[in-house]
Coordinates of C-alpha atoms and ligand atoms in Angstrom, one line a residue:
X750 CA 166.0 133.6 190.1
X751 CA 167.3 130.6 188.3
X752 CA 169.5 131.3 185.3
X753 CA 167.8 131.0 181.9
X754 CA 168.8 127.9 180.0
X755 CA 170.4 128.4 176.6
X756 CA 167.6 128.5 173.9
X757 CA 164.9 127.9 176.5
X758 CA 162.3 129.5 174.3
X759 CA 161.5 128.1 170.8
X760 CA 159.1 130.0 168.6
X761 CA 157.4 128.9 165.3
X762 CA 155.6 130.8 162.7
X763 CA 155.9 132.7 159.4
X764 CA 159.0 134.8 158.7
X765 CA 157.9 137.8 156.5
X766 CA 159.5 141.0 155.3
X767 CA 157.2 143.9 156.0
X768 CA 156.7 146.5 153.3
X769 CA 155.4 149.3 155.4
X770 CA 154.2 152.8 154.5
X771 CA 151.9 155.5 155.7
X772 CA 148.8 155.3 153.5
X773 CA 145.4 156.9 153.3
X774 CA 141.8 156.0 152.8
X775 CA 142.1 156.0 149.0
X776 CA 144.8 153.4 149.2
X777 CA 142.7 151.3 151.6
X778 CA 139.7 151.6 149.3
X779 CA 141.7 150.7 146.2
X780 CA 142.6 147.3 147.7
X781 CA 139.3 147.0 149.7
X782 CA 141.2 146.9 153.0
X783 CA 139.9 147.6 156.5
X784 CA 141.9 150.2 158.4
X785 CA 142.8 147.7 161.1
X786 CA 143.1 144.1 159.9
X787 CA 145.4 141.3 158.9
X788 CA 144.5 139.2 155.8
X789 CA 146.0 136.8 153.3
X790 CA 146.5 138.4 149.9
X791 CA 144.2 137.4 147.1
X792 CA 145.3 138.0 143.5
X793 CA 143.7 141.4 143.4
X794 CA 145.9 142.5 146.3
X795 CA 149.2 141.5 144.7
X796 CA 150.0 144.9 143.1
X797 CA 150.0 146.6 146.5
X798 CA 153.6 145.7 147.2
X799 CA 155.0 147.6 144.2
X800 CA 152.4 150.3 144.8
X801 CA 153.7 150.8 148.4
X802 CA 157.3 150.8 147.3
X803 CA 156.9 153.1 144.3
X804 CA 154.2 155.5 145.4
X805 CA 154.2 155.6 149.2
X806 CA 157.9 155.5 150.1
X807 CA 157.6 152.1 151.9
X808 CA 160.3 150.8 154.2
X809 CA 161.5 147.2 154.3
X810 CA 161.4 146.0 157.9
X811 CA 161.8 142.5 159.4
X812 CA 158.4 141.2 160.4
X813 CA 156.4 138.0 160.8
X814 CA 154.4 138.3 164.0
X815 CA 156.0 135.6 166.1
X816 CA 159.5 136.5 164.8
X817 CA 158.8 140.0 166.2
X818 CA 157.9 138.3 169.5
X819 CA 161.0 136.2 169.4
X820 CA 163.2 139.2 168.8
X821 CA 161.3 141.0 171.6
X822 CA 161.8 138.2 174.1
X823 CA 165.5 138.0 173.2
X824 CA 165.7 141.8 173.8
X825 CA 165.0 141.2 177.5
X826 CA 166.7 137.8 178.0
X827 CA 170.4 136.9 178.3
X828 CA 172.2 136.1 174.9
X829 CA 171.3 132.9 173.2
X830 CA 167.9 132.4 174.9
X831 CA 165.5 132.3 171.9
X832 CA 165.4 130.3 168.7
X833 CA 162.8 130.8 165.9
X834 CA 161.7 128.4 163.2
X835 CA 159.9 129.2 159.9
X836 CA 160.2 129.1 156.1
X837 CA 162.0 131.5 153.8
X838 CA 163.2 131.6 150.2
X839 CA 166.7 132.0 149.0
X840 CA 166.6 135.7 148.0
X841 CA 167.4 139.3 149.0
X842 CA 164.4 139.4 151.4
X843 CA 165.7 136.4 153.3
X844 CA 169.1 138.0 153.7
X845 CA 167.5 141.2 155.0
X846 CA 165.7 139.0 157.6
X847 CA 169.0 137.3 158.5
X848 CA 170.7 140.6 159.0
X849 CA 167.8 141.9 161.2
X850 CA 167.7 138.8 163.5
X851 CA 171.4 138.7 163.8
X852 CA 171.5 142.3 165.0
X853 CA 168.8 141.3 167.5
X854 CA 170.8 138.3 168.7
X855 CA 168.0 136.0 167.7
X856 CA 168.9 132.5 166.4
X857 CA 166.8 131.4 163.5
X858 CA 166.6 128.0 161.9
X859 CA 164.8 128.7 158.6
X860 CA 163.6 126.0 156.2
X861 CA 164.9 127.3 152.9
X862 CA 162.6 126.8 149.9
X863 CA 164.7 127.8 146.9
X864 CA 161.8 127.6 144.5
X865 CA 159.6 130.1 146.4
X866 CA 160.2 133.8 147.3
X867 CA 160.3 134.9 150.9
X868 CA 157.0 136.0 152.2
X869 CA 155.9 139.7 152.2
X870 CA 153.5 141.7 154.3
X871 CA 152.2 145.0 153.0
X872 CA 151.5 147.2 156.0
X873 CA 149.4 150.3 155.4
X874 CA 149.5 152.7 158.4
X875 CA 146.7 155.2 158.8
X876 CA 146.8 157.0 162.1
X877 CA 147.0 154.5 164.9
X878 CA 145.7 151.7 162.6
X879 CA 147.5 149.2 160.5
X880 CA 146.2 147.1 157.7
X881 CA 148.3 144.1 156.7
X882 CA 148.1 142.0 153.5
X883 CA 150.3 139.0 153.5
X884 CA 151.6 136.9 150.6
X885 CA 153.1 134.0 152.6
X886 CA 155.5 132.8 149.8
X887 CA 158.1 130.4 151.3
X888 CA 156.7 130.8 154.8
X889 CA 153.8 128.8 153.4
X890 CA 155.9 125.8 152.4
X891 CA 157.2 125.2 156.0
X892 CA 156.7 121.5 156.7
X893 CA 157.2 118.9 159.3
X894 CA 160.3 117.5 157.6
X895 CA 162.1 120.6 158.9
X896 CA 161.0 120.2 162.6
X897 CA 161.8 116.5 162.4
X898 CA 165.4 117.0 161.3
X899 CA 167.4 115.6 164.2
X900 CA 169.3 118.9 164.8
X901 CA 166.1 120.9 164.8
X902 CA 164.1 118.5 166.9
X903 CA 167.0 118.6 169.4
X904 CA 166.3 122.3 169.8
X905 CA 162.7 121.5 170.6
X906 CA 163.7 118.8 173.1
X907 CA 166.1 121.2 174.7
X908 CA 163.6 124.1 175.0
X909 CA 161.5 124.7 178.1
X910 CA 158.9 126.9 176.5
X911 CA 157.2 127.1 173.1
X912 CA 155.5 130.1 171.5
X913 CA 153.4 129.6 168.4
X914 CA 152.1 132.4 166.3
X915 CA 148.5 131.5 165.5
X916 CA 149.0 132.7 161.9
X917 CA 150.9 129.4 161.5
X918 CA 147.6 127.5 161.5
X919 CA 147.3 128.6 157.9
X920 CA 150.6 126.8 157.2
X921 CA 151.5 123.7 159.1
X922 CA 149.2 122.6 162.0
X923 CA 151.1 119.2 162.3
X924 CA 154.2 121.1 163.4
X925 CA 152.2 123.0 166.0
X926 CA 150.7 119.8 167.3
X927 CA 154.1 118.1 167.5
X928 CA 155.3 120.9 169.7
X929 CA 152.1 120.9 171.7
X930 CA 152.5 117.2 172.5
X931 CA 156.2 117.6 173.4
X932 CA 155.1 120.4 175.8
X933 CA 152.4 118.4 177.5
X934 CA 154.4 115.2 177.8
X935 CA 157.3 117.0 179.5
X936 CA 155.4 119.7 181.4
X937 CA 156.9 122.5 179.3
X938 CA 155.1 125.8 178.7
X939 CA 153.0 126.0 175.5
X940 CA 151.9 129.5 174.6
X941 CA 149.8 130.6 171.6
X942 CA 148.7 133.9 170.1
X943 CA 145.4 134.0 168.3
X944 CA 147.1 136.4 165.8
X945 CA 144.2 137.8 163.8
X946 CA 140.4 137.6 163.7
X947 CA 140.5 135.4 160.6
X948 CA 142.3 132.6 162.5
X949 CA 139.4 131.7 164.9
X950 CA 137.0 132.5 162.1
X951 CA 138.4 130.4 159.3
X952 CA 140.9 128.1 161.0
X953 CA 138.7 127.0 163.9
X954 CA 139.3 123.3 163.5
X955 CA 143.1 123.2 163.9
X956 CA 142.9 126.0 166.4
X957 CA 140.5 124.0 168.6
X958 CA 142.6 120.9 168.2
X959 CA 145.5 122.8 169.9
X960 CA 143.4 124.4 172.6
X961 CA 143.8 121.7 175.3
X962 CA 147.6 122.3 175.1
X963 CA 147.5 126.0 175.7
X964 CA 149.2 127.1 178.9
X965 CA 149.0 130.7 177.8
X966 CA 146.7 132.1 175.1
X967 CA 147.0 135.7 174.1
X968 CA 144.8 137.8 171.8
X969 CA 143.6 141.4 171.3
X970 CA 140.1 142.6 171.6
X971 CA 139.2 141.9 168.0
X972 CA 140.7 138.4 168.0
X973 CA 138.9 137.6 171.3
X974 CA 135.6 138.8 169.8
X975 CA 136.1 136.7 166.7
X976 CA 136.9 133.7 168.8
X977 CA 133.7 134.3 170.7
X978 CA 131.7 134.6 167.6
X979 CA 132.9 131.4 166.1
X980 CA 132.4 129.5 169.4
X981 CA 128.8 130.3 170.2
X982 CA 129.6 133.2 172.5
X983 CA 128.8 136.1 170.1
X984 CA 128.4 139.4 172.0
X985 CA 130.0 138.2 175.2
X986 CA 132.1 140.9 177.0
X987 CA 135.9 140.6 177.0
X988 CA 136.3 139.4 180.6
X989 CA 133.8 136.6 179.9
X990 CA 135.7 135.6 176.8
X991 CA 139.0 135.6 178.7
X992 CA 137.5 133.5 181.4
X993 CA 136.1 131.1 178.9
X994 CA 139.5 130.7 177.2
X995 CA 141.2 130.1 180.6
X996 CA 138.8 127.4 181.5
X997 CA 138.6 125.3 178.3
X998 CA 139.6 121.7 178.9
X999 CA 143.3 121.2 179.5
X1000 CA 145.7 118.4 178.8
X1001 CA 148.5 119.2 181.1
X1002 CA 146.9 119.7 184.5
X1003 CA 150.2 120.6 186.2
X1004 CA 149.9 124.2 184.9
X1005 CA 146.9 126.5 185.2
X1006 CA 146.1 128.2 181.9
X1007 CA 146.4 131.9 181.6
X1008 CA 144.3 133.8 179.1
X1009 CA 145.3 137.4 178.2
X1010 CA 143.2 139.9 176.2
X1011 CA 145.0 143.1 175.2
X1012 CA 143.0 146.1 174.1
X1013 CA 145.3 148.8 172.9
X1014 CA 145.4 151.7 175.4
X1015 CA 142.7 150.0 177.6
X1016 CA 143.7 147.7 180.4
X1017 CA 145.1 144.3 179.7
X1018 CA 142.7 141.5 180.9
X1019 CA 144.1 138.4 182.6
X1020 CA 142.1 135.3 183.5
X1021 CA 143.6 132.3 185.2
X1022 CA 142.0 128.9 185.0
X1023 CA 139.9 128.2 188.1
X1024 CA 140.0 131.7 189.4
X1025 CA 136.9 133.8 189.7
X1026 CA 138.2 137.3 189.1
X1027 CA 139.5 138.6 185.8
X1028 CA 142.3 141.0 186.6
X1029 CA 142.8 144.3 184.8
X1030 CA 146.3 145.8 184.3
X1031 CA 146.3 149.4 183.0
X1032 CA 148.8 150.0 180.2
X1033 CA 151.7 152.3 180.6
X1034 CA 150.7 155.8 179.6
X1035 CA 152.5 157.4 176.6
X1036 CA 152.2 160.8 175.0
X1037 CA 150.4 160.6 171.7
X1038 CA 153.3 162.5 169.9
X1039 CA 155.7 159.7 171.0
X1040 CA 153.7 157.0 169.1
X1041 CA 155.5 156.3 165.9
X1042 CA 153.2 153.4 164.8
X1043 CA 151.4 150.6 166.6
X1044 CA 152.3 147.9 164.2
X1045 CA 153.8 145.0 166.2
X1046 CA 152.6 146.3 169.6
X1047 CA 150.9 143.0 170.4
X1048 CA 153.9 141.0 169.3
X1049 CA 156.1 143.1 171.6
X1050 CA 153.7 142.5 174.5
X1051 CA 153.9 138.8 173.9
X1052 CA 157.7 139.0 173.7
X1053 CA 158.1 140.8 177.0
X1054 CA 155.5 138.6 178.7
X1055 CA 157.3 135.4 177.5
X1056 CA 160.7 136.7 178.6
X1057 CA 159.2 137.1 182.1
X1058 CA 157.8 133.6 182.1
X1059 CA 161.0 132.1 180.9
X1060 CA 162.8 133.9 183.7
X1061 CA 160.3 132.4 186.2
X1062 CA 158.8 135.8 187.2
X1063 CA 155.4 136.1 188.8
X1064 CA 152.5 136.7 186.5
X1065 CA 152.0 140.4 187.3
X1066 CA 155.6 141.1 186.5
X1067 CA 155.4 139.2 183.2
X1068 CA 152.4 141.4 182.3
X1069 CA 154.4 144.5 183.2
X1070 CA 157.3 143.4 181.1
X1071 CA 155.0 142.9 178.1
X1072 CA 153.5 146.3 178.5
X1073 CA 156.9 147.8 178.9
X1074 CA 158.2 146.3 175.7
X1075 CA 155.0 147.2 173.8
X1076 CA 155.5 150.8 174.9
X1077 CA 159.1 150.8 173.5
X1078 CA 158.0 149.2 170.3
X1079 CA 155.3 151.7 169.4
X1080 CA 157.9 154.5 169.5
X1081 CA 159.8 152.8 166.7
X1082 CA 159.1 152.4 163.0
X1083 CA 157.3 149.0 162.6
X1084 CA 157.7 146.0 164.8
X1085 CA 161.1 147.0 166.2
X1086 CA 162.8 147.7 169.5
X1087 CA 165.1 150.6 170.4
X1088 CA 168.8 150.3 169.9
X1089 CA 171.0 150.7 172.0
X1090 CA 169.1 148.4 174.3
X1091 CA 167.0 149.9 177.1
X1092 CA 167.1 148.0 180.4
X1093 CA 163.8 146.8 182.0
Ligands
26A1157 C1 149.6 134.4 157.8 N1 149.7 135.8 158.0 C2 148.6 136.6 157.5 C3 150.7 136.3 158.8 C4 150.9 137.7 159.0 C5 152.0 138.1 159.9 N2 152.8 137.2 160.4 C6 152.6 135.9 160.1 N3 151.6 135.4 159.3 N4 150.3 138.8 158.7 C7 150.9 139.8 159.2 N5 151.9 139.4 160.0 C8 152.9 140.2 160.7 O1 152.3 140.8 161.8 C9 153.2 141.7 162.3 C10 152.6 142.8 163.1 O2 151.9 142.2 164.2 C11 153.6 141.3 160.0 O3 154.7 140.8 159.3 C12 153.9 142.3 161.1 O4 155.3 142.4 161.3

């Protein structure tokens, strides 16, 4: 296997601090939340952060979906393999994020907006479900000026693979497209997560503009179903949706697109552009008592999967690495990975 180039993987999205607690149906009802969802906070949601901290013994945990993925990929790769971009404020929450990524060996290049607080995500755990309410704060003021700084763009030019959290479509589609064009022009890998049902529902236009550039697209069952619904495929089964995603028109014809649909404990579905069969990969079994919480399981899967791709591993092994890291992550509190490090 070829050695991994320094900072071969560059990730972009929204750095957030998770305020995570075990909740109950009353708490969900109070803020009109679904048990398993991810939304942007409206004004009526804003008291939830203090509520979680004061009344539910919430923990502060480094989050932001693609930042979790970046930490996950770095977990499996040699030191200095992954760099992550996003926007934060100049506050206590940003320093908690800095400490967490430092411990994980992840390099971050944050755009600092001193006028806006670091973004927060309230995470309400009920059983194996998690409901997330995000106030993006400074993550929302990320802008192209940061990506275009010579020292930051040099990182993009150096990278061999990009991973975009789809949540970033709510923030700065031009930055996503700039990386997409760089990838296609130089035959680099461009991977995207659908992130949440509301992305294909409400951010269809920028999502679709990026679609021709996807070499890899990852979503869970709810995100795939939401994509289908907003693209005239309502009610299609998951293998059909995976196949549809894999075979959308593609800009860079030197790579075949891979579409992955995860579905919790059910098998991971993998469709490859131009191939008839949609393959199923059963997930790694785990005893229910060992599951701490499933928040971040999908991010961990993407992290393991991307680490495999960056190392040039065959597809089936990349899937296995994703499933392995997801299994480790759900045994931790929040979107975290065990320390000391376990070897794959
Ligand atoms: C724009 N939104 C809503 C978001 C997020 C988000 N990350 C970026 N943008 N909403 C929730 N998350 C993160 O998802 C992780 C679990 O997959 C949370 O911070 C959490 O760590």
